mmCIF file of C-alpha atoms and ligand atoms in Angstrom:
data_model
loop_
_atom_site.group_PDB
_atom_site.id
_atom_site.type_symbol
_atom_site.label_atom_id
_atom_site.label_comp_id
_atom_site.label_asym_id
_atom_site.label_seq_id
_atom_site.Cartn_x
_atom_site.Cartn_y
_atom_site.Cartn_z
ATOM 1 C CA MET A 29 -22.296 -68.792 44.835
ATOM 2 C CA ASN A 30 -20.546 -71.936 43.777
ATOM 3 C CA ASN A 31 -21.090 -74.660 45.976
ATOM 4 C CA ASP A 32 -21.920 -77.139 43.879
ATOM 5 C CA LYS A 33 -18.814 -78.560 42.122
ATOM 6 C CA PRO A 34 -16.039 -79.894 44.485
ATOM 7 C CA ILE A 35 -12.902 -80.010 43.148
ATOM 8 C CA ASN A 36 -10.747 -81.526 45.902
ATOM 9 C CA GLU A 37 -11.115 -79.672 50.020
ATOM 10 C CA SER A 38 -9.812 -77.005 49.853
ATOM 11 C CA SER A 39 -11.071 -75.143 46.321
ATOM 12 C CA ARG A 40 -14.739 -75.920 46.934
ATOM 13 C CA PHE A 41 -15.514 -72.541 45.896
ATOM 14 C CA VAL A 42 -13.961 -71.312 43.361
ATOM 15 C CA SER A 43 -14.392 -73.940 39.671
ATOM 16 C CA THR A 44 -12.987 -72.237 37.339
ATOM 17 C CA ALA A 45 -9.434 -72.451 36.595
ATOM 18 C CA ILE A 46 -7.411 -69.952 37.069
ATOM 19 C CA ASN A 47 -5.202 -68.670 33.747
ATOM 20 C CA TRP A 48 -3.810 -65.475 34.117
ATOM 21 C CA TYR A 49 -1.172 -64.711 31.611
ATOM 22 C CA PRO A 50 -1.057 -61.677 30.166
ATOM 23 C CA GLY A 51 1.354 -60.845 27.128
ATOM 24 C CA HIS A 52 3.543 -59.002 29.743
ATOM 25 C CA MET A 53 4.033 -61.722 30.814
ATOM 26 C CA THR A 54 5.238 -64.223 28.087
ATOM 27 C CA LYS A 55 7.736 -60.951 27.220
ATOM 28 C CA ALA A 56 9.271 -61.234 30.449
ATOM 29 C CA ARG A 57 9.599 -64.879 30.034
ATOM 30 C CA ARG A 58 11.916 -64.613 27.443
ATOM 31 C CA THR A 59 13.616 -61.004 28.673
ATOM 32 C CA MET A 60 14.551 -62.769 32.156
ATOM 33 C CA GLU A 61 15.415 -66.031 30.564
ATOM 34 C CA GLU A 62 18.589 -62.762 28.612
ATOM 35 C CA ASP A 63 19.249 -62.132 31.683
ATOM 36 C CA LEU A 64 19.993 -64.942 33.635
ATOM 37 C CA LYS A 65 23.268 -64.975 31.510
ATOM 38 C CA LEU A 66 24.302 -61.927 32.856
ATOM 39 C CA VAL A 67 24.149 -62.670 36.779
ATOM 40 C CA ASP A 68 25.886 -65.017 38.711
ATOM 41 C CA MET A 69 23.432 -65.508 41.095
ATOM 42 C CA ILE A 70 19.451 -65.658 41.732
ATOM 43 C CA LEU A 71 17.545 -63.553 44.732
ATOM 44 C CA GLU A 72 14.317 -64.870 44.654
ATOM 45 C CA ILE A 73 11.603 -63.637 47.036
ATOM 46 C CA ARG A 74 8.362 -64.971 47.943
ATOM 47 C CA ASP A 75 5.794 -64.467 50.358
ATOM 48 C CA ALA A 76 6.317 -66.663 53.839
ATOM 49 C CA ARG A 77 2.731 -66.784 53.784
ATOM 50 C CA ALA A 78 2.327 -68.459 50.284
ATOM 51 C CA PRO A 79 6.389 -70.066 50.313
ATOM 52 C CA LEU A 80 5.319 -72.502 47.754
ATOM 53 C CA SER A 81 2.470 -70.474 45.639
ATOM 54 C CA SER A 82 4.360 -67.633 45.289
ATOM 55 C CA LEU A 83 7.198 -69.366 44.113
ATOM 56 C CA ASN A 84 8.617 -67.625 40.846
ATOM 57 C CA PRO A 85 7.727 -70.631 38.393
ATOM 58 C CA ASP A 86 10.205 -69.406 34.997
ATOM 59 C CA MET A 87 12.874 -69.213 37.609
ATOM 60 C CA ALA A 88 12.805 -72.699 39.134
ATOM 61 C CA GLU A 89 12.686 -74.204 35.684
ATOM 62 C CA LEU A 90 15.433 -71.439 33.717
ATOM 63 C CA GLY A 91 17.569 -71.056 36.799
ATOM 64 C CA LYS A 92 17.663 -74.489 38.060
ATOM 65 C CA ASN A 93 22.349 -74.097 37.686
ATOM 66 C CA LYS A 94 22.407 -71.072 39.486
ATOM 67 C CA ARG A 95 23.261 -69.777 43.030
ATOM 68 C CA ARG A 96 19.664 -69.301 44.818
ATOM 69 C CA LEU A 97 19.242 -67.412 48.142
ATOM 70 C CA ILE A 98 15.037 -67.679 48.447
ATOM 71 C CA LEU A 99 13.786 -64.685 51.268
ATOM 72 C CA LEU A 100 10.912 -65.226 52.744
ATOM 73 C CA ASN A 101 9.505 -62.006 52.478
ATOM 74 C CA LYS A 102 7.048 -60.647 54.632
ATOM 75 C CA ALA A 103 7.720 -62.973 57.738
ATOM 76 C CA ASP A 104 6.196 -60.675 59.851
ATOM 77 C CA LEU A 105 2.726 -61.673 58.709
ATOM 78 C CA ALA A 106 3.665 -65.459 58.601
ATOM 79 C CA ASP A 107 3.401 -68.725 61.232
ATOM 80 C CA GLN A 108 6.754 -67.889 62.793
ATOM 81 C CA ASN A 109 6.961 -72.357 63.410
ATOM 82 C CA LEU A 110 5.667 -72.933 59.119
ATOM 83 C CA THR A 111 8.642 -70.536 58.430
ATOM 84 C CA GLU A 112 11.618 -72.545 60.130
ATOM 85 C CA GLN A 113 9.894 -75.226 58.470
ATOM 86 C CA TRP A 114 9.907 -73.741 54.786
ATOM 87 C CA ILE A 115 13.627 -72.528 55.672
ATOM 88 C CA SER A 116 15.030 -76.027 56.255
ATOM 89 C CA ARG A 117 13.099 -77.452 53.476
ATOM 90 C CA LEU A 118 14.227 -75.230 50.879
ATOM 91 C CA SER A 119 17.330 -74.887 51.619
ATOM 92 C CA ARG A 120 20.170 -77.414 50.163
ATOM 93 C CA ASP A 121 23.329 -77.637 47.767
ATOM 94 C CA THR A 122 23.445 -74.575 46.329
ATOM 95 C CA THR A 123 20.077 -72.917 47.557
ATOM 96 C CA SER A 124 20.130 -70.912 51.027
ATOM 97 C CA ALA A 125 16.725 -68.973 52.250
ATOM 98 C CA ALA A 126 16.045 -67.072 55.447
ATOM 99 C CA ALA A 127 13.093 -65.025 56.334
ATOM 100 C CA THR A 128 12.567 -61.312 56.213
ATOM 101 C CA ASP A 129 10.981 -58.397 56.276
ATOM 102 C CA ALA A 130 11.439 -55.590 53.519
ATOM 103 C CA ARG A 131 9.887 -53.039 56.028
ATOM 104 C CA ASN A 132 12.076 -53.371 58.818
ATOM 105 C CA THR A 133 15.782 -52.140 59.217
ATOM 106 C CA GLY A 134 17.144 -54.440 60.910
ATOM 107 C CA SER A 135 15.769 -57.182 58.766
ATOM 108 C CA VAL A 136 17.138 -55.930 55.223
ATOM 109 C CA LYS A 137 20.694 -55.557 57.522
ATOM 110 C CA SER A 138 21.091 -59.116 57.185
ATOM 111 C CA VAL A 139 20.095 -59.590 54.114
ATOM 112 C CA ARG A 140 22.299 -56.931 52.882
ATOM 113 C CA LYS A 141 24.798 -59.343 55.503
ATOM 114 C CA LEU A 142 23.905 -62.689 53.202
ATOM 115 C CA LEU A 143 24.174 -60.347 49.846
ATOM 116 C CA ASP A 144 27.945 -59.186 51.201
ATOM 117 C CA GLU A 145 28.878 -62.801 52.538
ATOM 118 C CA ILE A 146 28.016 -64.268 48.656
ATOM 119 C CA SER A 147 29.804 -61.358 46.616
ATOM 120 C CA ALA A 148 33.063 -62.141 49.197
ATOM 121 C CA GLU A 149 32.653 -65.575 48.565
ATOM 122 C CA LYS A 150 32.712 -64.938 44.262
ATOM 123 C CA ALA A 151 35.749 -62.222 44.605
ATOM 124 C CA LYS A 152 37.459 -64.850 46.257
ATOM 125 C CA LYS A 153 37.045 -67.279 43.547
ATOM 126 C CA ASP A 154 37.440 -64.408 40.881
ATOM 127 C CA LYS A 155 40.625 -64.045 42.256
ATOM 128 C CA ALA A 156 41.734 -67.374 41.675
ATOM 129 C CA ARG A 157 41.290 -67.346 37.931
ATOM 130 C CA GLY A 158 42.967 -63.863 37.830
ATOM 131 C CA ILE A 159 39.652 -61.680 37.755
ATOM 132 C CA VAL A 160 39.704 -58.603 39.983
ATOM 133 C CA ASN A 161 37.235 -56.091 40.952
ATOM 134 C CA ARG A 162 34.082 -57.403 38.890
ATOM 135 C CA PRO A 163 31.062 -57.094 41.737
ATOM 136 C CA ALA A 164 29.021 -60.371 41.912
ATOM 137 C CA ARG A 165 25.849 -59.598 39.663
ATOM 138 C CA ILE A 166 22.499 -60.928 41.141
ATOM 139 C CA MET A 167 18.915 -61.354 39.268
ATOM 140 C CA VAL A 168 15.991 -60.217 41.730
ATOM 141 C CA VAL A 169 13.132 -62.367 41.348
ATOM 142 C CA GLY A 170 9.703 -62.550 42.281
ATOM 143 C CA ILE A 171 5.973 -62.381 41.986
ATOM 144 C CA PRO A 172 4.117 -59.521 41.867
ATOM 145 C CA ASN A 173 3.079 -57.897 45.185
ATOM 146 C CA VAL A 174 5.992 -60.478 47.701
ATOM 147 C CA GLY A 175 7.478 -57.379 48.593
ATOM 148 C CA LYS A 176 10.809 -56.771 45.742
ATOM 149 C CA SER A 177 10.285 -52.972 45.106
ATOM 150 C CA THR A 178 9.930 -52.281 48.525
ATOM 151 C CA LEU A 179 13.164 -54.900 49.785
ATOM 152 C CA ILE A 180 15.334 -53.487 46.328
ATOM 153 C CA ASN A 181 14.387 -49.574 48.105
ATOM 154 C CA SER A 182 15.548 -50.721 51.448
ATOM 155 C CA LEU A 183 18.845 -52.151 50.510
ATOM 156 C CA ALA A 184 19.677 -49.379 47.650
ATOM 157 C CA GLY A 185 18.525 -47.171 50.647
ATOM 158 C CA ARG A 186 17.154 -44.675 48.301
ATOM 159 C CA ALA A 187 13.723 -44.402 45.740
ATOM 160 C CA SER A 188 15.584 -46.785 43.140
ATOM 161 C CA ALA A 189 12.766 -48.825 42.701
ATOM 162 C CA LYS A 190 9.590 -47.875 42.093
ATOM 163 C CA THR A 191 7.159 -49.040 44.854
ATOM 164 C CA GLY A 192 4.221 -50.623 42.315
ATOM 165 C CA ASP A 193 0.809 -49.868 44.341
ATOM 166 C CA LYS A 194 -1.251 -52.760 42.284
ATOM 167 C CA PRO A 195 -0.321 -56.508 41.553
ATOM 168 C CA GLY A 196 0.474 -57.106 38.479
ATOM 169 C CA VAL A 197 2.048 -53.970 37.269
ATOM 170 C CA THR A 198 4.993 -54.795 35.836
ATOM 171 C CA ARG A 199 8.539 -53.151 34.770
ATOM 172 C CA GLY A 200 11.361 -53.435 32.679
ATOM 173 C CA SER A 201 14.845 -55.120 34.353
ATOM 174 C CA GLN A 202 17.152 -52.248 35.071
ATOM 175 C CA TRP A 203 20.671 -52.727 37.410
ATOM 176 C CA ILE A 204 21.018 -51.306 40.893
ATOM 177 C CA ARG A 205 24.487 -50.790 42.454
ATOM 178 C CA LEU A 206 24.874 -51.783 46.731
ATOM 179 C CA GLY A 207 28.196 -50.484 47.143
ATOM 180 C CA ARG A 208 30.950 -51.972 45.274
ATOM 181 C CA SER A 209 30.981 -55.263 45.245
ATOM 182 C CA ILE A 210 27.280 -55.889 44.166
ATOM 183 C CA GLU A 211 24.989 -55.255 41.718
ATOM 184 C CA LEU A 212 21.126 -56.294 41.505
ATOM 185 C CA LEU A 213 19.277 -57.084 38.861
ATOM 186 C CA ASP A 214 15.599 -56.507 38.977
ATOM 187 C CA THR A 215 12.966 -57.531 37.010
ATOM 188 C CA PRO A 216 9.585 -57.734 36.173
ATOM 189 C CA GLY A 217 7.291 -60.555 38.344
ATOM 190 C CA ILE A 218 5.822 -63.198 36.392
ATOM 191 C CA LEU A 219 2.759 -65.192 37.209
ATOM 192 C CA TRP A 220 2.214 -68.403 36.829
ATOM 193 C CA PRO A 221 0.979 -69.401 33.957
ATOM 194 C CA LYS A 222 -1.131 -72.005 34.601
ATOM 195 C CA PHE A 223 -2.470 -72.791 37.621
ATOM 196 C CA GLU A 224 -2.515 -76.419 37.880
ATOM 197 C CA ASP A 225 -2.769 -76.966 41.324
ATOM 198 C CA PRO A 226 -6.710 -75.009 42.007
ATOM 199 C CA ARG A 227 -5.290 -74.723 45.727
ATOM 200 C CA VAL A 228 -2.225 -72.062 44.284
ATOM 201 C CA GLY A 229 -4.574 -68.961 42.442
ATOM 202 C CA ILE A 230 -6.709 -69.648 45.638
ATOM 203 C CA HIS A 231 -3.863 -68.874 48.382
ATOM 204 C CA LEU A 232 -2.396 -65.957 45.408
ATOM 205 C CA ALA A 233 -5.482 -64.917 45.643
ATOM 206 C CA LEU A 234 -6.271 -64.800 49.471
ATOM 207 C CA ILE A 235 -2.119 -63.095 50.066
ATOM 208 C CA GLY A 236 -3.539 -60.936 47.324
ATOM 209 C CA SER A 237 -0.742 -61.340 44.395
ATOM 210 C CA ILE A 238 -3.485 -61.748 42.276
ATOM 211 C CA SER A 239 -6.096 -58.986 41.526
ATOM 212 C CA ASP A 240 -8.880 -58.884 43.182
ATOM 213 C CA ASP A 241 -10.721 -58.859 39.736
ATOM 214 C CA VAL A 242 -10.447 -62.340 39.275
ATOM 215 C CA LEU A 243 -11.916 -64.223 41.424
ATOM 216 C CA PRO A 244 -15.588 -62.976 43.165
ATOM 217 C CA SER A 245 -14.769 -61.931 46.721
ATOM 218 C CA GLU A 246 -17.612 -63.896 48.637
ATOM 219 C CA ASP A 247 -16.414 -67.205 46.653
ATOM 220 C CA LEU A 248 -12.599 -66.346 47.635
ATOM 221 C CA ALA A 249 -13.795 -65.127 51.317
ATOM 222 C CA ALA A 250 -15.499 -69.076 51.349
ATOM 223 C CA GLU A 251 -12.116 -70.469 50.707
ATOM 224 C CA GLY A 252 -10.335 -68.356 52.940
ATOM 225 C CA LEU A 253 -12.891 -69.075 55.789
ATOM 226 C CA VAL A 254 -12.804 -73.159 55.271
ATOM 227 C CA LEU A 255 -9.099 -73.345 54.944
ATOM 228 C CA LEU A 256 -8.463 -70.942 58.900
ATOM 229 C CA SER A 257 -11.102 -72.968 60.264
ATOM 230 C CA LYS A 258 -9.132 -75.954 59.341
ATOM 231 C CA HIS A 259 -5.810 -74.364 60.267
ATOM 232 C CA TYR A 260 -5.970 -71.266 62.548
ATOM 233 C CA PRO A 261 -9.653 -71.897 64.452
ATOM 234 C CA GLU A 262 -9.253 -70.107 67.309
ATOM 235 C CA ALA A 263 -7.652 -66.995 64.759
ATOM 236 C CA LEU A 264 -11.497 -66.572 63.421
ATOM 237 C CA THR A 265 -13.399 -66.752 66.846
ATOM 238 C CA ALA A 266 -10.846 -63.969 68.564
ATOM 239 C CA LYS A 267 -11.906 -61.680 65.356
ATOM 240 C CA TYR A 268 -15.546 -62.760 64.461
ATOM 241 C CA GLY A 269 -17.123 -64.554 67.722
ATOM 242 C CA SER A 270 -18.194 -68.263 66.300
ATOM 243 C CA LEU A 271 -18.974 -68.776 62.669
ATOM 244 C CA ASP A 272 -20.969 -71.413 60.844
ATOM 245 C CA GLU A 273 -19.920 -74.517 59.234
ATOM 246 C CA ASP A 274 -21.224 -73.067 56.066
ATOM 247 C CA PRO A 275 -18.675 -70.253 55.084
ATOM 248 C CA TYR A 276 -21.075 -68.596 53.074
ATOM 249 C CA ARG A 277 -23.589 -68.218 56.185
ATOM 250 C CA SER A 278 -19.968 -67.034 57.957
ATOM 251 C CA LEU A 279 -19.953 -64.350 56.030
ATOM 252 C CA LEU A 280 -23.454 -63.427 57.012
ATOM 253 C CA LEU A 281 -22.345 -63.395 60.998
ATOM 254 C CA ILE A 282 -19.362 -61.523 60.249
ATOM 255 C CA ALA A 283 -21.613 -58.711 58.069
ATOM 256 C CA GLU A 284 -24.654 -58.839 60.985
ATOM 257 C CA ARG A 285 -21.618 -58.603 63.555
ATOM 258 C CA ASN A 286 -19.757 -55.498 62.228
ATOM 259 C CA GLN A 287 -22.583 -53.797 60.973
ATOM 260 C CA LEU A 288 -21.869 -54.170 57.464
ATOM 261 C CA LEU A 289 -25.322 -53.974 55.590
ATOM 262 C CA LYS A 290 -27.132 -53.645 52.969
ATOM 263 C CA LYS A 291 -29.275 -50.817 51.902
ATOM 264 C CA GLY A 292 -32.316 -51.843 53.434
ATOM 265 C CA GLY A 293 -30.790 -53.219 56.524
ATOM 266 C CA ALA A 294 -29.658 -57.072 55.315
ATOM 267 C CA ALA A 295 -27.064 -58.534 55.809
ATOM 268 C CA ASP A 296 -24.199 -57.356 53.334
ATOM 269 C CA SER A 297 -21.995 -60.429 52.467
ATOM 270 C CA GLU A 298 -19.840 -58.967 49.577
ATOM 271 C CA LYS A 299 -18.856 -56.094 51.997
ATOM 272 C CA ALA A 300 -18.089 -58.710 54.841
ATOM 273 C CA ALA A 301 -15.717 -61.178 52.258
ATOM 274 C CA LYS A 302 -13.933 -57.710 51.292
ATOM 275 C CA ARG A 303 -13.485 -56.947 55.375
ATOM 276 C CA PHE A 304 -12.125 -60.502 55.895
ATOM 277 C CA LEU A 305 -9.726 -60.792 52.735
ATOM 278 C CA ASP A 306 -8.579 -56.961 54.417
ATOM 279 C CA ASP A 307 -7.978 -58.154 57.402
ATOM 280 C CA LEU A 308 -6.354 -61.586 56.327
ATOM 281 C CA ARG A 309 -3.996 -59.460 53.769
ATOM 282 C CA LYS A 310 -2.878 -57.730 56.969
ATOM 283 C CA GLY A 311 -2.367 -59.530 59.357
ATOM 284 C CA ARG A 312 -5.415 -58.825 61.585
ATOM 285 C CA LEU A 313 -6.201 -62.101 62.466
ATOM 286 C CA GLY A 314 -2.648 -62.637 63.523
ATOM 287 C CA ARG A 315 0.222 -64.535 61.701
ATOM 288 C CA LEU A 316 -0.116 -67.363 59.680
ATOM 289 C CA THR A 317 0.454 -69.278 56.561
ATOM 290 C CA LEU A 318 -1.315 -70.894 53.832
ATOM 291 C CA ASP A 319 1.040 -73.004 52.095
ATOM 292 C CA MET A 320 2.114 -75.960 54.677
ATOM 293 C CA PRO A 321 5.615 -77.547 54.152
ATOM 294 C CA PHE A 322 3.929 -81.147 55.460
ATOM 295 C CA ASP A 323 0.989 -80.820 52.468
HETATM 296 P P1 LIG B 417 6.462 -55.583 44.600
HETATM 297 O O1 LIG B 417 6.953 -55.017 43.735
HETATM 298 O O2 LIG B 417 6.410 -57.343 44.749
HETATM 299 O O3 LIG B 417 4.981 -56.013 43.741
HETATM 300 O O4 LIG B 417 5.588 -55.546 45.565
HETATM 301 P P2 LIG B 417 5.887 -54.165 47.213
HETATM 302 O O5 LIG B 417 7.271 -53.862 46.986
HETATM 303 O O6 LIG B 417 5.353 -52.826 46.191
HETATM 304 O O7 LIG B 417 5.392 -54.283 47.470
HETATM 305 C C1 LIG B 417 3.635 -54.866 48.285
HETATM 306 C C2 LIG B 417 3.209 -54.290 49.367
HETATM 307 O O8 LIG B 417 3.721 -55.335 50.236
HETATM 308 C C3 LIG B 417 3.333 -52.807 49.654
HETATM 309 O O9 LIG B 417 2.115 -52.453 51.086
HETATM 310 C C4 LIG B 417 4.448 -52.771 50.685
HETATM 311 O O10 LIG B 417 4.762 -51.580 51.780
HETATM 312 C C5 LIG B 417 4.403 -54.390 50.940
HETATM 313 N N1 LIG B 417 5.333 -55.206 51.726
HETATM 314 C C6 LIG B 417 6.687 -55.528 51.404
HETATM 315 N N2 LIG B 417 7.005 -56.230 52.401
HETATM 316 C C7 LIG B 417 6.723 -56.281 53.452
HETATM 317 C C8 LIG B 417 6.746 -57.401 54.439
HETATM 318 O O11 LIG B 417 7.902 -57.810 54.665
HETATM 319 N N3 LIG B 417 5.901 -57.406 55.426
HETATM 320 C C9 LIG B 417 5.088 -56.628 55.244
HETATM 321 N N4 LIG B 417 3.821 -56.690 55.970
HETATM 322 N N5 LIG B 417 3.921 -55.767 54.106
HETATM 323 C C10 LIG B 417 5.291 -55.684 53.431
HETATM 324 P P3 LIG B 417 0.862 -51.553 49.769
HETATM 325 O O12 LIG B 417 -0.346 -51.862 50.876
HETATM 326 O O13 LIG B 417 0.571 -51.802 48.440
HETATM 327 O O14 LIG B 417 1.553 -50.427 50.239
HETATM 328 P P4 LIG B 417 1.778 -49.138 51.495
HETATM 329 O O15 LIG B 417 1.191 -49.557 52.312
HETATM 330 O O16 LIG B 417 3.426 -49.661 51.548
HETATM 331 O O17 LIG B 417 1.609 -47.471 50.698
#
């Protein structure tokens, strides 16, 4: 436990700066810079529960002049009202935004429709300049675990992109054809090089985009409990009964109430932390959003 060094209101228990930028991610940034020269637009996938924390930091800077479609994926797990607020906040000029659920056929069809509209727009401009039959080239980017592979697989209608089961697993860039008018460029996920605001790392860890080995689960769960007791207190009470103001004591209550016990019979707060994190990530606490559009 580490609750003696407050950093700010929403990161009281995780006091170490998360600086997780493996070597392969530096390489991925360079690859991305090269790849950007080849594409007409960017399809940026973020997690609807953390639309700001899951922003691809390199893309914000490297691709600032490209047309962009931001998809807030896993919208089925996020707070609907806040997702709508995020969409209107993110849409501007050459950037549009939409909510998606990559595991839902109807939702994927809507994404395809948006991409078809964009490619038709481009074909029209090309034609005016005498260029015909050139497909729209779209670079797909997103930090690990936002659902990029799932979406690409669903769009392509076959298992064309390997679906990774561990956050942080990356692949080399590859092209995927969607009909005759669109080519998707799948790029390896890139994580924030340095989490200047500790909340970014905490929110990403809470939604499962950072490996669980980076932060102690009890401290991370403590952060999550504090955050949820502020924004979604009813969800916590409905799932676990009434909890304590101290999140570590709450973990013991969750352990006792769910028979998560150590060998001698004492409440096991680590097991409770893991149960809470799993409940949060799988949507068993209801639909919720960690990044607030009004923060
Ligand atoms: P990535 O390429 O961006 O790293 O992510 P990937 O597609 O591998 O998806 C990561 C996990 O998120 C997968 O679950 C996937 O099924 C799930 N997922 C993707 N899109 C959505 C969505 O819109 N809504 C919800 N609820 N989940 C989504 P997993 O547990 O790792 O695998 P599995 O349960 O699919 O076997």
